[in-house]
Every structure is written in C-alpha cells, then in structure tokens.
Amino acid sequence: MSGIRDRIEAAFAGAGVTGCLHAAHIDGPGQVAVRADTPVTLASVFKVPLLIAWHRSGLDPAEQVTLRPGERSGGPTGIGAMLDPVTMSLRDLAYLAIAVSDNAAADALLDRVGLAAVNRAMAELGLTGTTIRHGGRDFAATMAEDAGGPDPALLADPAVLARLRVLDPARTNRSTAREMTRMLGILWREETPGAAQIRRLMGLQVWPHRLSSGFPFDDVRVSGKTGTLPTVRNEIGVVEYPDGGRYAVAVFTRSASTAFALPAADAVIGAAARLAVDHLRARG
C-alpha cells in the first residue's frame, strides 16, 4: 500500500498542495487512505449533509420559498448572483445548492431544516466526526470579520489566512475524508431517505475541473460535490464504471499559494483520485 500512497503524495507535492484522500470500493473491502482521518474543512461539501438532513426532515419538496435581494445570501452562482426576487420549491433549491453550489439556495434550505437536524442526521448515520456549524452566509461574514474587511485582496496575505475560522476544522464545518466516503457509500447503497434524488443532483454538478478531470471517458460516470475557500479545494464523489464497479472518493487539499486561480491544484484532485481508483480496480 505504501507504493500507491507515495504516488499520491508525489502528485499532491507536484501541484503545490497538501492533501487528504480516501477512496473505497462501495461494494467491497478495498480502500486507499492518505491522512484519511485528519479533520478537514468541508467548505461547500457541507451541502451534501444538508440534503441528507432535508430528505430525512419530512418537509414538502414542493414547498415554495421566496428569496429577495438584500435578504438572501450572496455568491457568484445561481440565485446569489441574481438581481430580482426569486420564488421556487425546496427541491429546486436543493438542485441549485448541489449543481452550481448556490449559497443562497443552500442557506434557504438550511433555514428550513435547521443546523441541529443536519448534525442529528450525521450522528444517526454514525458519522460522528462530521459537524456542521454554519451555512454559506457565515463563510463570507466570518472571513470579512477575521480578515479586517471584505476586500478580497486581504485574503492573499498568509498572516490573514492564518486567522480565518473558516480554514480551521475545529471552528468550521468539518469532517474527514474517510467519513465522507462512508457517507457516499450510504447514499449509493440506498441506506437513507432521498438517496436516489441526491445521487441524481450530484450527477448534475457542472464543474469538470476537479474529480471529473481524472476520468475523461464517455462510459464512466462521475457524480460529485466541490468545496472551495481561500487555499482550499475539495471534492467528494463516486466514480462508476460500465462493469458495475463503484468507488467513493474524497479529496481535500490546501495549497501553499494564496492565488485564486491554480489549475494544477484543481487538476490534482482528479489525478489523485484516478491513481487511487486504478489501484483499487487493479486489486480486483
């Protein structure tokens, strides 16, 4: 096993990141682990636990919610970037929260479900190392507070980054790579309500530059959820092969560089996942 770990570590180092990875055969015992039990910040990966809790809540998926400018969470995608009031159902908010990582949609859903319900759902599923402390609106608010202002340029200063609560797993939404692959296994084995719907939404995620980049095949399906914060690039997902092989993968990275655009740091998530999955497939 040390050989595959060394290759994954070399990939992380070559991309200028440190990483935590866990890959597991959903229908078998095979696994690859690199710091898989180290606490990590989830960033927008927290939206998958949120959807699990929503499906366990009994709320009506067709319930309509109106999100108004000035009241809803901001963000670069989806409703958060729109200018006018938007009314849609809870299930359509769930779609936007996963497919384009819409913070406004996710926070509206979290307002209806409640943080306590999300953490209760994780505990009931045995994911005791996974804790959700806040929603998307709190990421921006606490970053501005910790940085001393809302100017994004402040986030290029390593001294400022060291103060950010959102980058500290002890003070933000956290889990481990191993627990996230366990959660994916629960979804792909239909062990919680709404699993099929969540799988569908993860399959509609639009971002191809991380996990999917490692599996550029027409007959291989990749369903995932990304997470991004300053120096943080994450993705969890499931890779499904036409022969029936199903592999849960979770990759969490921190970059040495504070630059926002780091294509190599994005791509290494797919590269490391491919190394791990190829290893699992070679071992049967």
Rosetta silent file (secondary structure, phi, psi, omega in degrees, C-alpha in Angstrom):
SEQUENCE: MSGIRDRIEAAFAGAGVTGCLHAAHIDGPGQVAVRADTPVTLASVFKVPLLIAWHRSGLDPAEQVTLRPGERSGGPTGIGAMLDPVTMSLRDLAYLAIAVSDNAAADALLDRVGLAAVNRAMAELGLTGTTIRHGGRDFAATMAEDAGGPDPALLADPAVLARLRVLDPARTNRSTAREMTRMLGILWREETPGAAQIRRLMGLQVWPHRLSSGFPFDDVRVSGKTGTLPTVRNEIGVVEYPDGGRYAVAVFTRSASTAFALPAADAVIGAAARLAVDHLRARG
SCORE:     score description
SCORE:     0.000 S_00000001
   1 L     0.000  -28.029 -177.766    0.000    0.000    0.000 S_00000001
   2 H   -61.324  -29.701  179.975    2.896    2.390    0.626 S_00000001
   3 H   -61.835  -46.674 -179.252    3.572    2.475   -3.129 S_00000001
   4 H   -70.652  -36.480  176.648    0.192    3.978   -4.029 S_00000001
   5 H   -62.551  -41.694  178.793    0.348    6.382   -1.100 S_00000001
   6 H   -61.816  -40.439 -179.770    3.769    7.562   -2.241 S_00000001
   7 H   -66.613  -39.406  178.330    2.467    8.169   -5.764 S_00000001
   8 H   -68.146  -42.794  177.386   -0.490   10.163   -4.454 S_00000001
   9 H   -60.564  -39.499  178.667    1.742   12.190   -2.130 S_00000001
  10 H   -64.746  -37.600  177.357    4.044   12.926   -5.072 S_00000001
  11 H   -64.493  -44.887  177.141    1.061   14.147   -7.102 S_00000001
  12 H   -59.228  -48.761 -177.732   -0.018   16.451   -4.268 S_00000001
  13 H   -61.732  -40.166 -179.786    3.505   17.810   -3.855 S_00000001
  14 H   -64.775  -25.701  178.840    3.885   18.386   -7.588 S_00000001
  15 L   -92.960    0.204  178.901    0.715   20.503   -7.566 S_00000001
  16 L    76.248   30.360 -179.923    1.855   22.551   -4.578 S_00000001
  17 E  -130.709  160.553  162.126   -0.742   21.223   -2.146 S_00000001
  18 E  -104.541  146.245 -173.853   -1.042   19.033    0.900 S_00000001
  19 E  -141.448  155.914  171.233   -3.907   16.606    0.695 S_00000001
  20 E  -121.242  134.678 -175.943   -6.120   14.137    2.495 S_00000001
  21 E  -141.979  141.126  166.096   -7.672   11.332    0.471 S_00000001
  22 E  -139.740  132.217  175.822   -9.825    8.304    0.991 S_00000001
  23 E  -129.065  136.593 -175.858  -11.058    6.030   -1.787 S_00000001
  24 E  -143.613  139.831  172.104  -13.197    2.971   -1.156 S_00000001
  25 E   -71.636  118.453 -175.847  -14.878    0.267   -3.193 S_00000001
  26 L   -63.472  -31.352 -175.630  -18.563    0.778   -2.376 S_00000001
  27 L  -109.889   18.670 -179.639  -19.344   -2.918   -2.834 S_00000001
  28 L  -157.132 -178.436 -173.863  -16.145   -4.383   -1.450 S_00000001
  29 L   -87.999   -6.998 -173.810  -13.420   -4.007    1.172 S_00000001
  30 L   -65.577  142.872  177.127  -10.769   -2.227   -0.910 S_00000001
  31 E  -155.546  156.365  172.238   -9.575    1.204    0.185 S_00000001
  32 E  -129.738  131.772 -175.564   -6.749    3.718   -0.231 S_00000001
  33 E  -132.434  129.889  171.804   -6.025    6.177    2.579 S_00000001
  34 E  -132.245  105.476 -176.010   -3.751    9.220    2.790 S_00000001
  35 L    51.571   41.085 -172.153   -4.328   11.137    6.047 S_00000001
  36 L   -70.423  -17.030 -178.744   -7.911    9.904    5.756 S_00000001
  37 L  -108.275   10.371  176.484   -8.713   10.527    9.435 S_00000001
  38 L   -78.762  128.642  177.682   -7.285   14.049    9.635 S_00000001
  39 L   -59.704  137.949 -179.071  -10.034   16.650   10.298 S_00000001
  40 E  -132.799  154.421  173.236  -10.643   18.853    7.258 S_00000001
  41 E   -81.031  132.942 -174.123  -12.750   21.903    6.496 S_00000001
  42 L   -79.859  -30.806 -169.306  -15.671   20.938    4.276 S_00000001
  43 H    53.277 -137.770 -174.547  -16.394   24.289    2.588 S_00000001
  44 H   -74.032   -2.681  171.929  -19.364   23.719    0.240 S_00000001
  45 H   -61.084  -20.710  179.482  -19.139   19.949    0.615 S_00000001
  46 H   -60.672  -16.763 -177.334  -21.384   20.578    3.664 S_00000001
  47 H   -69.368  -21.577  175.504  -24.293   20.875    1.216 S_00000001
  48 H   -72.606  -49.912  171.473  -24.443   17.092    0.832 S_00000001
  49 H   -54.643  -36.453  177.467  -25.059   16.500    4.575 S_00000001
  50 H   -59.458  -45.549 -179.737  -27.614   19.320    4.331 S_00000001
  51 H   -66.944  -35.516  175.947  -29.525   17.479    1.604 S_00000001
  52 H   -59.805  -46.084 -179.966  -29.414   14.248    3.582 S_00000001
  53 H   -64.689  -39.324  179.141  -30.995   16.042    6.556 S_00000001
  54 H   -61.406  -44.415 -179.885  -33.603   17.704    4.337 S_00000001
  55 H   -67.746  -23.066  177.726  -34.720   14.369    2.911 S_00000001
  56 H   -88.658   -5.464 -171.831  -34.994   12.968    6.444 S_00000001
  57 H   -83.150  -22.716 -175.844  -36.998   16.002    7.666 S_00000001
  58 L    83.433    2.232  177.211  -40.385   15.245    6.136 S_00000001
  59 L   -65.493  148.057 -179.407  -40.647   18.740    4.636 S_00000001
  60 L   -71.354  118.134 -179.602  -42.729   19.033    1.463 S_00000001
  61 L   -59.927  -24.662 -178.083  -40.320   19.130   -1.518 S_00000001
  62 L   -88.405   -2.228  179.414  -42.814   21.316   -3.425 S_00000001
  63 L   -55.897  132.685 -177.094  -42.989   23.979   -0.690 S_00000001
  64 E   -92.062  138.139  179.003  -42.395   27.409   -2.241 S_00000001
  65 E  -129.650  134.916  176.469  -39.824   29.854   -0.864 S_00000001
  66 E  -106.011  125.687  179.696  -39.276   33.455   -1.983 S_00000001
  67 E  -111.154  120.408 -174.172  -35.733   34.805   -1.785 S_00000001
  68 L  -108.119  144.552  176.189  -35.444   38.593   -2.004 S_00000001
  69 L   -56.606  142.207 -179.455  -32.388   40.723   -2.765 S_00000001
  70 L    87.670  -17.232  179.035  -30.848   42.138    0.373 S_00000001
  71 L  -111.809  -31.333 -175.833  -32.224   39.277    2.477 S_00000001
  72 L   -87.632  165.054  177.287  -30.753   36.199    0.813 S_00000001
  73 L   -69.144  147.037  176.234  -27.131   35.042    0.866 S_00000001
  74 L   -89.506  178.674  178.908  -24.828   36.330   -1.841 S_00000001
  75 L   161.051  167.500 -175.843  -22.482   34.368   -4.042 S_00000001
  76 L   -85.545   -4.674 -175.441  -21.045   34.078   -7.540 S_00000001
  77 L  -133.524  156.675  172.296  -23.504   31.452   -8.809 S_00000001
  78 H    62.093 -144.504 -176.404  -27.228   30.817   -9.007 S_00000001
  79 H   -60.339  -34.587 -178.258  -29.711   32.896   -7.014 S_00000001
  80 H   -58.797  -22.898 -179.248  -26.912   34.517   -5.021 S_00000001
  81 H  -101.552    0.475 -177.186  -25.797   36.363   -8.175 S_00000001
  82 L   -85.415  166.122 -173.645  -29.288   37.392   -9.349 S_00000001
  83 L  -108.797  -17.592 -173.551  -30.836   40.849   -9.025 S_00000001
  84 L  -117.523  164.100  175.654  -34.572   40.190   -8.602 S_00000001
  85 L   -58.892  145.086 -179.029  -36.796   38.241   -6.195 S_00000001
  86 E  -131.220  131.611  175.062  -36.909   34.505   -6.904 S_00000001
  87 E  -119.395  127.287  177.410  -39.602   32.025   -5.857 S_00000001
  88 E  -155.722  172.152 -177.383  -39.002   28.297   -6.186 S_00000001
  89 E   -80.937  163.676  175.827  -39.571   24.977   -4.441 S_00000001
  90 H   -60.153  -38.495 -177.762  -37.349   23.390   -1.818 S_00000001
  91 H   -69.981  -29.887  175.823  -36.395   20.648   -4.261 S_00000001
  92 H   -75.711  -31.865  172.198  -35.284   23.195   -6.849 S_00000001
  93 H   -61.772  -41.385  178.655  -33.258   25.000   -4.174 S_00000001
  94 H   -61.565  -40.680  177.190  -31.611   21.642   -3.446 S_00000001
  95 H   -58.503  -49.478 -178.336  -30.767   21.257   -7.138 S_00000001
  96 H   -65.840  -35.982 -179.384  -29.050   24.653   -7.275 S_00000001
  97 H   -61.043  -34.459 -178.757  -27.212   24.046   -3.998 S_00000001
  98 H   -93.498  -50.267 -171.024  -25.515   20.990   -5.486 S_00000001
  99 H   -64.667  -40.921  179.908  -25.351   21.560   -9.243 S_00000001
 100 L  -123.281   13.282  177.986  -23.861   25.086   -9.111 S_00000001
 101 L    54.542   45.540 -177.397  -23.037   25.296   -5.366 S_00000001
 102 L   -72.769  113.917 -179.180  -25.535   28.143   -4.893 S_00000001
 103 H   -68.021  -39.209 -179.924  -25.063   29.593   -1.392 S_00000001
 104 H   -62.313  -42.666  179.485  -28.375   31.451   -1.396 S_00000001
 105 H   -65.673  -44.819 -179.239  -30.247   28.253   -2.263 S_00000001
 106 H   -63.450  -41.955 -178.658  -28.363   26.191    0.312 S_00000001
 107 H   -68.475  -36.105  176.033  -28.921   28.728    3.088 S_00000001
 108 H   -62.965  -39.488  177.235  -32.637   28.964    2.329 S_00000001
 109 H   -67.548  -42.459  179.208  -32.817   25.179    2.630 S_00000001
 110 H   -63.601  -35.899  177.451  -30.751   25.228    5.825 S_00000001
 111 H   -60.617  -34.335  179.980  -33.091   27.856    7.304 S_00000001
 112 H   -80.660  -34.721 -175.439  -35.989   25.415    6.864 S_00000001
 113 H   -84.497  -46.028 -178.718  -34.120   22.302    8.040 S_00000001
 114 L    93.473  140.790 -179.995  -32.013   23.746   10.882 S_00000001
 115 H   -60.201  -40.224 -177.412  -28.424   23.073   11.894 S_00000001
 116 H   -59.652  -37.967 -179.502  -29.491   20.740   14.698 S_00000001
 117 H   -68.387  -35.963  179.003  -31.281   18.475   12.215 S_00000001
 118 H   -65.222  -46.326 -179.829  -28.199   18.276    9.970 S_00000001
 119 H   -68.686  -32.985  176.084  -25.964   17.254   12.865 S_00000001
 120 H   -65.207  -41.463  178.602  -28.583   14.834   14.155 S_00000001
 121 H   -61.807  -42.748  178.810  -28.739   13.167   10.740 S_00000001
 122 H   -62.733  -42.468 -179.978  -24.951   12.765   10.665 S_00000001
 123 H   -64.807  -41.360 -179.540  -24.949   11.267   14.167 S_00000001
 124 H   -65.323  -26.942  178.002  -27.768    8.858   13.308 S_00000001
 125 L   -88.875    2.749  178.185  -25.762    7.655   10.311 S_00000001
 126 L    82.374   13.156 -178.755  -22.703    7.059   12.503 S_00000001
 127 L   -95.108   69.396 -170.760  -20.738    9.993   11.050 S_00000001
 128 L   -76.224  -13.645  176.900  -19.665   11.289   14.430 S_00000001
 129 L   -91.461    4.117 -178.625  -16.635   13.164   13.104 S_00000001
 130 L  -106.211  121.408 -178.627  -18.795   15.327   10.848 S_00000001
 131 E  -132.912  130.856  177.085  -20.059   18.603   12.346 S_00000001
 132 L  -109.596  118.708 -175.558  -21.898   21.439   10.610 S_00000001
 133 L  -103.623  -24.537 -176.016  -21.586   24.747   12.459 S_00000001
 134 L  -161.447  168.601  178.700  -22.865   27.292    9.931 S_00000001
 135 L   -99.722 -170.860 -174.564  -24.202   27.928    6.453 S_00000001
 136 H   -63.701  -36.873 -177.911  -22.833   29.728    3.424 S_00000001
 137 H   -61.968  -27.882 -178.267  -23.725   33.252    4.573 S_00000001
 138 H   -76.437  -24.253  177.380  -21.461   32.792    7.588 S_00000001
 139 H   -58.930  -52.456 -177.981  -18.431   31.970    5.438 S_00000001
 140 H   -65.388  -41.791 -176.815  -18.359   35.478    3.944 S_00000001
 141 H   -65.002  -46.385 -178.030  -19.264   37.205    7.204 S_00000001
 142 H   -72.500  -32.253  176.501  -16.622   35.499    9.333 S_00000001
 143 H   -63.717  -43.323  179.164  -13.950   35.853    6.641 S_00000001
 144 H   -65.013  -40.125  179.143  -14.556   39.616    6.486 S_00000001
 145 H   -65.323  -45.908 -177.395  -14.525   39.848   10.278 S_00000001
 146 H   -71.270  -32.833 -177.442  -11.350   37.805   10.674 S_00000001
 147 H   -80.955  -18.216 -178.112   -9.567   39.499    7.769 S_00000001
 148 L    93.438   13.675  178.641  -10.394   43.002    8.948 S_00000001
 149 L   160.184  167.525 -176.344  -12.606   43.869    5.992 S_00000001
 150 L   -87.237   -1.191 -176.606  -14.429   42.493    2.935 S_00000001
 151 L   -65.353  118.076 -179.773  -11.693   43.316    0.403 S_00000001
 152 H   -57.943  -24.913 -179.467  -10.736   40.010   -1.333 S_00000001
 153 H   -62.205  -26.224  178.402   -7.170   41.301   -1.688 S_00000001
 154 H   -61.715  -27.813 -174.812   -6.736   40.814    2.066 S_00000001
 155 H   -77.742    0.445  174.476   -7.032   37.064    1.522 S_00000001
 156 H   -87.637   -5.825 -177.998   -3.726   36.993   -0.359 S_00000001
 157 L   -92.651  116.217 -179.921   -1.866   37.645    2.912 S_00000001
 158 H   -56.504  -32.536  178.696   -0.792   34.399    4.644 S_00000001
 159 H   -65.783  -35.933  176.613   -0.972   36.151    8.030 S_00000001
 160 H   -69.236  -44.381 -179.508   -4.625   36.975    7.370 S_00000001
 161 H   -58.816  -34.397 -179.772   -5.382   33.427    6.227 S_00000001
 162 L   -64.233  -19.937 -178.802   -3.966   32.095    9.480 S_00000001
 163 L   -91.811  -11.864 -170.839   -6.714   33.977   11.336 S_00000001
 164 L   -74.084  120.632  177.546   -9.651   32.703    9.301 S_00000001
 165 H   -62.890  -31.878 -176.555  -12.006   30.491   11.263 S_00000001
 166 H   -68.070  -12.875  177.814  -13.384   29.017    8.035 S_00000001
 167 H   -99.917   -0.297 -178.026   -9.996   27.390    7.392 S_00000001
 168 L  -105.737  109.329 -177.927   -9.750   25.830   10.862 S_00000001
 169 H   -55.480  -25.716  179.964  -11.566   22.470   11.086 S_00000001
 170 H   -73.194  -15.265 -174.700  -12.006   22.992   14.837 S_00000001
 171 H  -125.858   12.914 -179.162  -14.062   26.144   14.212 S_00000001
 172 L  -143.641 -172.335  177.128  -15.959   25.462   10.995 S_00000001
 173 L   -64.699  126.384 -172.441  -17.854   22.730    9.140 S_00000001
 174 E  -140.057  161.362  172.683  -15.622   19.700    9.372 S_00000001
 175 E  -164.990 -158.591  172.289  -15.290   16.000    8.673 S_00000001
 176 L  -134.816  160.326  178.408  -12.639   13.565    7.446 S_00000001
 177 H   -60.097  -38.704 -178.742  -12.023   12.037    4.041 S_00000001
 178 H   -65.671  -41.528  179.882  -12.922    8.600    5.433 S_00000001
 179 H   -67.389  -32.796  179.175  -16.254    9.769    6.835 S_00000001
 180 H   -69.196  -35.848  175.455  -17.155   11.420    3.562 S_00000001
 181 H   -71.437  -31.534  173.256  -16.627    8.195    1.613 S_00000001
 182 H   -62.659  -42.656  178.242  -18.726    6.400    4.237 S_00000001
 183 H   -61.801  -42.176  177.839  -21.458    8.977    3.636 S_00000001
 184 H   -63.185  -40.121  176.702  -21.217    8.407   -0.119 S_00000001
 185 H   -60.100  -40.204  177.353  -21.482    4.665    0.424 S_00000001
 186 H   -60.313  -42.181  179.742  -24.665    5.245    2.443 S_00000001
 187 H   -68.782  -43.463 -176.035  -26.135    7.241   -0.440 S_00000001
 188 H   -76.905  -17.942  175.835  -25.125    4.785   -3.171 S_00000001
 189 L   -98.716    8.500  176.013  -26.376    1.789   -1.170 S_00000001
 190 L    61.228   46.315 -176.857  -29.755    3.459   -0.505 S_00000001
 191 L  -104.021   13.920  175.768  -29.334    3.499    3.274 S_00000001
 192 L  -151.178  150.535 -179.845  -31.013    6.864    3.909 S_00000001
 193 L   -59.529  145.107  176.589  -34.177    8.523    2.558 S_00000001
 194 L    77.293    9.864 -175.647  -33.791   10.502   -0.656 S_00000001
 195 H   -58.045  -43.963 -177.821  -30.550    8.778   -1.661 S_00000001
 196 H   -63.224  -39.282  179.874  -31.543    8.411   -5.317 S_00000001
 197 H   -67.068  -38.938  179.031  -32.501   12.088   -5.569 S_00000001
 198 H   -67.723  -40.955  176.686  -29.201   13.196   -4.031 S_00000001
 199 H   -58.768  -42.878  179.255  -27.259   10.930   -6.383 S_00000001
 200 H   -59.438  -46.196 -178.056  -29.104   12.483   -9.314 S_00000001
 201 H   -66.218  -39.405  177.997  -28.222   16.020   -8.237 S_00000001
 202 H   -64.673  -29.701  176.481  -24.569   15.141   -7.663 S_00000001
 203 H   -72.622  -15.208 -179.787  -24.538   13.736  -11.201 S_00000001
 204 L   -97.335    0.352  178.856  -25.721   17.136  -12.471 S_00000001
 205 L   -55.969  137.711 -170.717  -22.876   19.127  -10.909 S_00000001
 206 L   -89.867  -11.774 -171.129  -21.448   21.377  -13.612 S_00000001
 207 L   -85.020  117.692 -177.877  -17.781   21.607  -12.552 S_00000001
 208 L  -101.407    3.477 -166.019  -15.482   19.363  -14.647 S_00000001
 209 L   -92.982   -3.236 -178.732  -12.096   20.654  -13.479 S_00000001
 210 L  -116.524 -102.660 -174.303  -11.503   18.572  -10.347 S_00000001
 211 H   -57.487  -45.910 -176.848  -12.675   14.992   -9.771 S_00000001
 212 H   -61.848  -27.849 -176.547  -14.131   14.511  -13.247 S_00000001
 213 H   -63.771  -20.901  179.559  -10.874   15.574  -14.899 S_00000001
 214 H   -83.165   -6.267 -174.483   -9.275   12.310  -13.791 S_00000001
 215 L  -135.614   67.440 -174.543  -11.840   10.165  -15.619 S_00000001
 216 L   -82.958   60.601 -176.812  -12.252   11.522  -19.175 S_00000001
 217 L  -125.781  137.786 -178.900  -14.263    8.583  -20.502 S_00000001
 218 L   -65.110  -27.254 -175.089  -17.711    8.641  -22.075 S_00000001
 219 L  -101.363    9.061  176.154  -18.736    5.441  -20.310 S_00000001
 220 L  -110.742  125.749 -177.367  -17.528    6.371  -16.801 S_00000001
 221 E   -99.253  131.246  176.386  -19.957    8.369  -14.658 S_00000001
 222 E  -121.138  123.685  177.427  -18.665   10.798  -12.035 S_00000001
 223 E  -119.050  128.487 -172.978  -21.063   12.350   -9.513 S_00000001
 224 E  -152.710  177.756  172.938  -19.598   14.860   -7.073 S_00000001
 225 E  -145.278  124.179  179.557  -19.688   17.958   -4.909 S_00000001
 226 E   -88.033  167.314  170.815  -16.913   20.516   -4.744 S_00000001
 227 E  -148.320  136.158 -175.292  -15.888   22.851   -1.944 S_00000001
 228 E  -141.895  132.095  171.603  -13.766   25.985   -2.272 S_00000001
 229 E  -145.559  171.152  177.806  -12.321   28.554    0.134 S_00000001
 230 L   -52.958  122.490 -177.506   -9.052   30.521    0.088 S_00000001
 231 L    70.577   -3.681 -177.397   -6.283   27.891   -0.373 S_00000001
 232 E  -107.681  127.426  172.959   -8.901   25.108   -0.028 S_00000001
 233 E  -136.291  120.365 -175.493  -10.027   22.933   -2.931 S_00000001
 234 E  -129.622  158.924  161.906  -12.094   19.840   -2.191 S_00000001
 235 E  -160.849  139.485  169.527  -14.309   17.340   -3.907 S_00000001
 236 E  -117.713  150.281  178.889  -16.143   14.212   -2.870 S_00000001
 237 E  -179.132  177.880  179.378  -17.827   11.916   -5.337 S_00000001
 238 E  -123.735  133.811  178.485  -18.472    8.487   -6.769 S_00000001
 239 E  -107.693  122.902 -176.877  -16.902    7.050   -9.915 S_00000001
 240 E  -118.998  125.357 -178.546  -18.996    4.377  -11.649 S_00000001
 241 L   -98.575  156.225 -178.518  -17.616    2.111  -14.379 S_00000001
 242 L   -64.047  -19.257  177.520  -19.663    0.258  -17.012 S_00000001
 243 L   -83.217    4.810  178.202  -18.628   -3.081  -15.488 S_00000001
 244 L    97.843   -7.836  178.557  -20.506   -2.145  -12.292 S_00000001
 245 L   -65.877  131.103 -178.193  -17.508   -1.010  -10.256 S_00000001
 246 E  -129.089  127.176 -172.962  -18.432    1.849   -7.905 S_00000001
 247 E  -132.252  122.396  175.952  -15.794    3.816   -5.991 S_00000001
 248 E   -88.029  133.252 -177.320  -16.323    6.556   -3.417 S_00000001
 249 E  -134.039  136.982  173.548  -13.566    9.164   -3.351 S_00000001
 250 E  -132.542  124.820 -179.799  -12.960   12.163   -1.090 S_00000001
 251 E  -129.503  124.687  179.830  -10.058   14.550   -1.709 S_00000001
 252 E  -124.979  126.570 -175.350   -9.372   17.611    0.460 S_00000001
 253 E  -129.614  154.031  168.487   -6.455   19.920   -0.335 S_00000001
 254 E  -127.603  131.437 -178.737   -4.708   23.054    0.941 S_00000001
 255 E   -95.231  148.818  174.144   -2.430   24.996   -1.392 S_00000001
 256 L   -71.388  -34.097  179.609    0.788   26.718   -0.441 S_00000001
 257 L   -81.746  146.502  176.156   -0.083   29.560   -2.819 S_00000001
 258 L   -93.353    2.716  179.977   -2.821   32.052   -1.972 S_00000001
 259 L   -63.420  143.022  179.564   -3.672   32.626   -5.647 S_00000001
 260 L   -73.745  -39.989 -178.737   -7.310   32.035   -6.537 S_00000001
 261 L   -95.747  106.524  177.627   -6.532   30.513   -9.953 S_00000001
 262 L  -136.003   81.887 -176.457   -4.368   27.409   -9.547 S_00000001
 263 H   -55.493  -35.849 -179.431   -5.256   24.947  -12.317 S_00000001
 264 H   -66.506  -35.730  179.027   -2.727   22.375  -11.111 S_00000001
 265 H   -69.428  -33.926  173.853   -4.281   22.363   -7.630 S_00000001
 266 H   -67.681  -48.315 -173.141   -7.707   21.758   -9.155 S_00000001
 267 H   -67.462  -27.908 -177.184   -6.490   19.049  -11.504 S_00000001
 268 H   -67.386  -21.193  175.383   -4.578   17.095   -8.862 S_00000001
 269 H   -62.575  -45.460  176.478   -7.890   16.176   -7.232 S_00000001
 270 H   -68.680  -38.314 -178.864   -8.778   14.203  -10.357 S_00000001
 271 H   -65.437  -44.425  179.667   -5.243   12.883  -10.755 S_00000001
 272 H   -66.492  -40.613  177.699   -5.030   11.609   -7.166 S_00000001
 273 H   -62.296  -41.024  179.795   -8.499   10.092   -7.382 S_00000001
 274 H   -63.784  -42.599  176.976   -7.562    8.303  -10.608 S_00000001
 275 H   -57.345  -45.861 -177.573   -4.425    6.852   -9.009 S_00000001
 276 H   -66.539  -45.117 -178.034   -6.487    5.546   -6.088 S_00000001
 277 H   -68.219  -40.965  176.734   -9.311    4.121   -8.195 S_00000001
 278 H   -59.932  -38.570  178.044   -6.939    2.484  -10.674 S_00000001
 279 H   -63.166  -44.451  179.776   -5.194    0.849   -7.715 S_00000001
 280 H   -64.434  -39.994 -179.271   -8.482   -0.470   -6.353 S_00000001
 281 H   -69.406  -36.152  179.127   -9.534   -1.788   -9.751 S_00000001
 282 H   -66.789  -27.917 -179.727   -6.173   -3.486  -10.315 S_00000001
 283 L   -89.370    3.054  173.668   -6.577   -5.303   -6.988 S_00000001
 284 L    87.371    0.000    0.000   -9.985   -6.590   -8.041 S_00000001
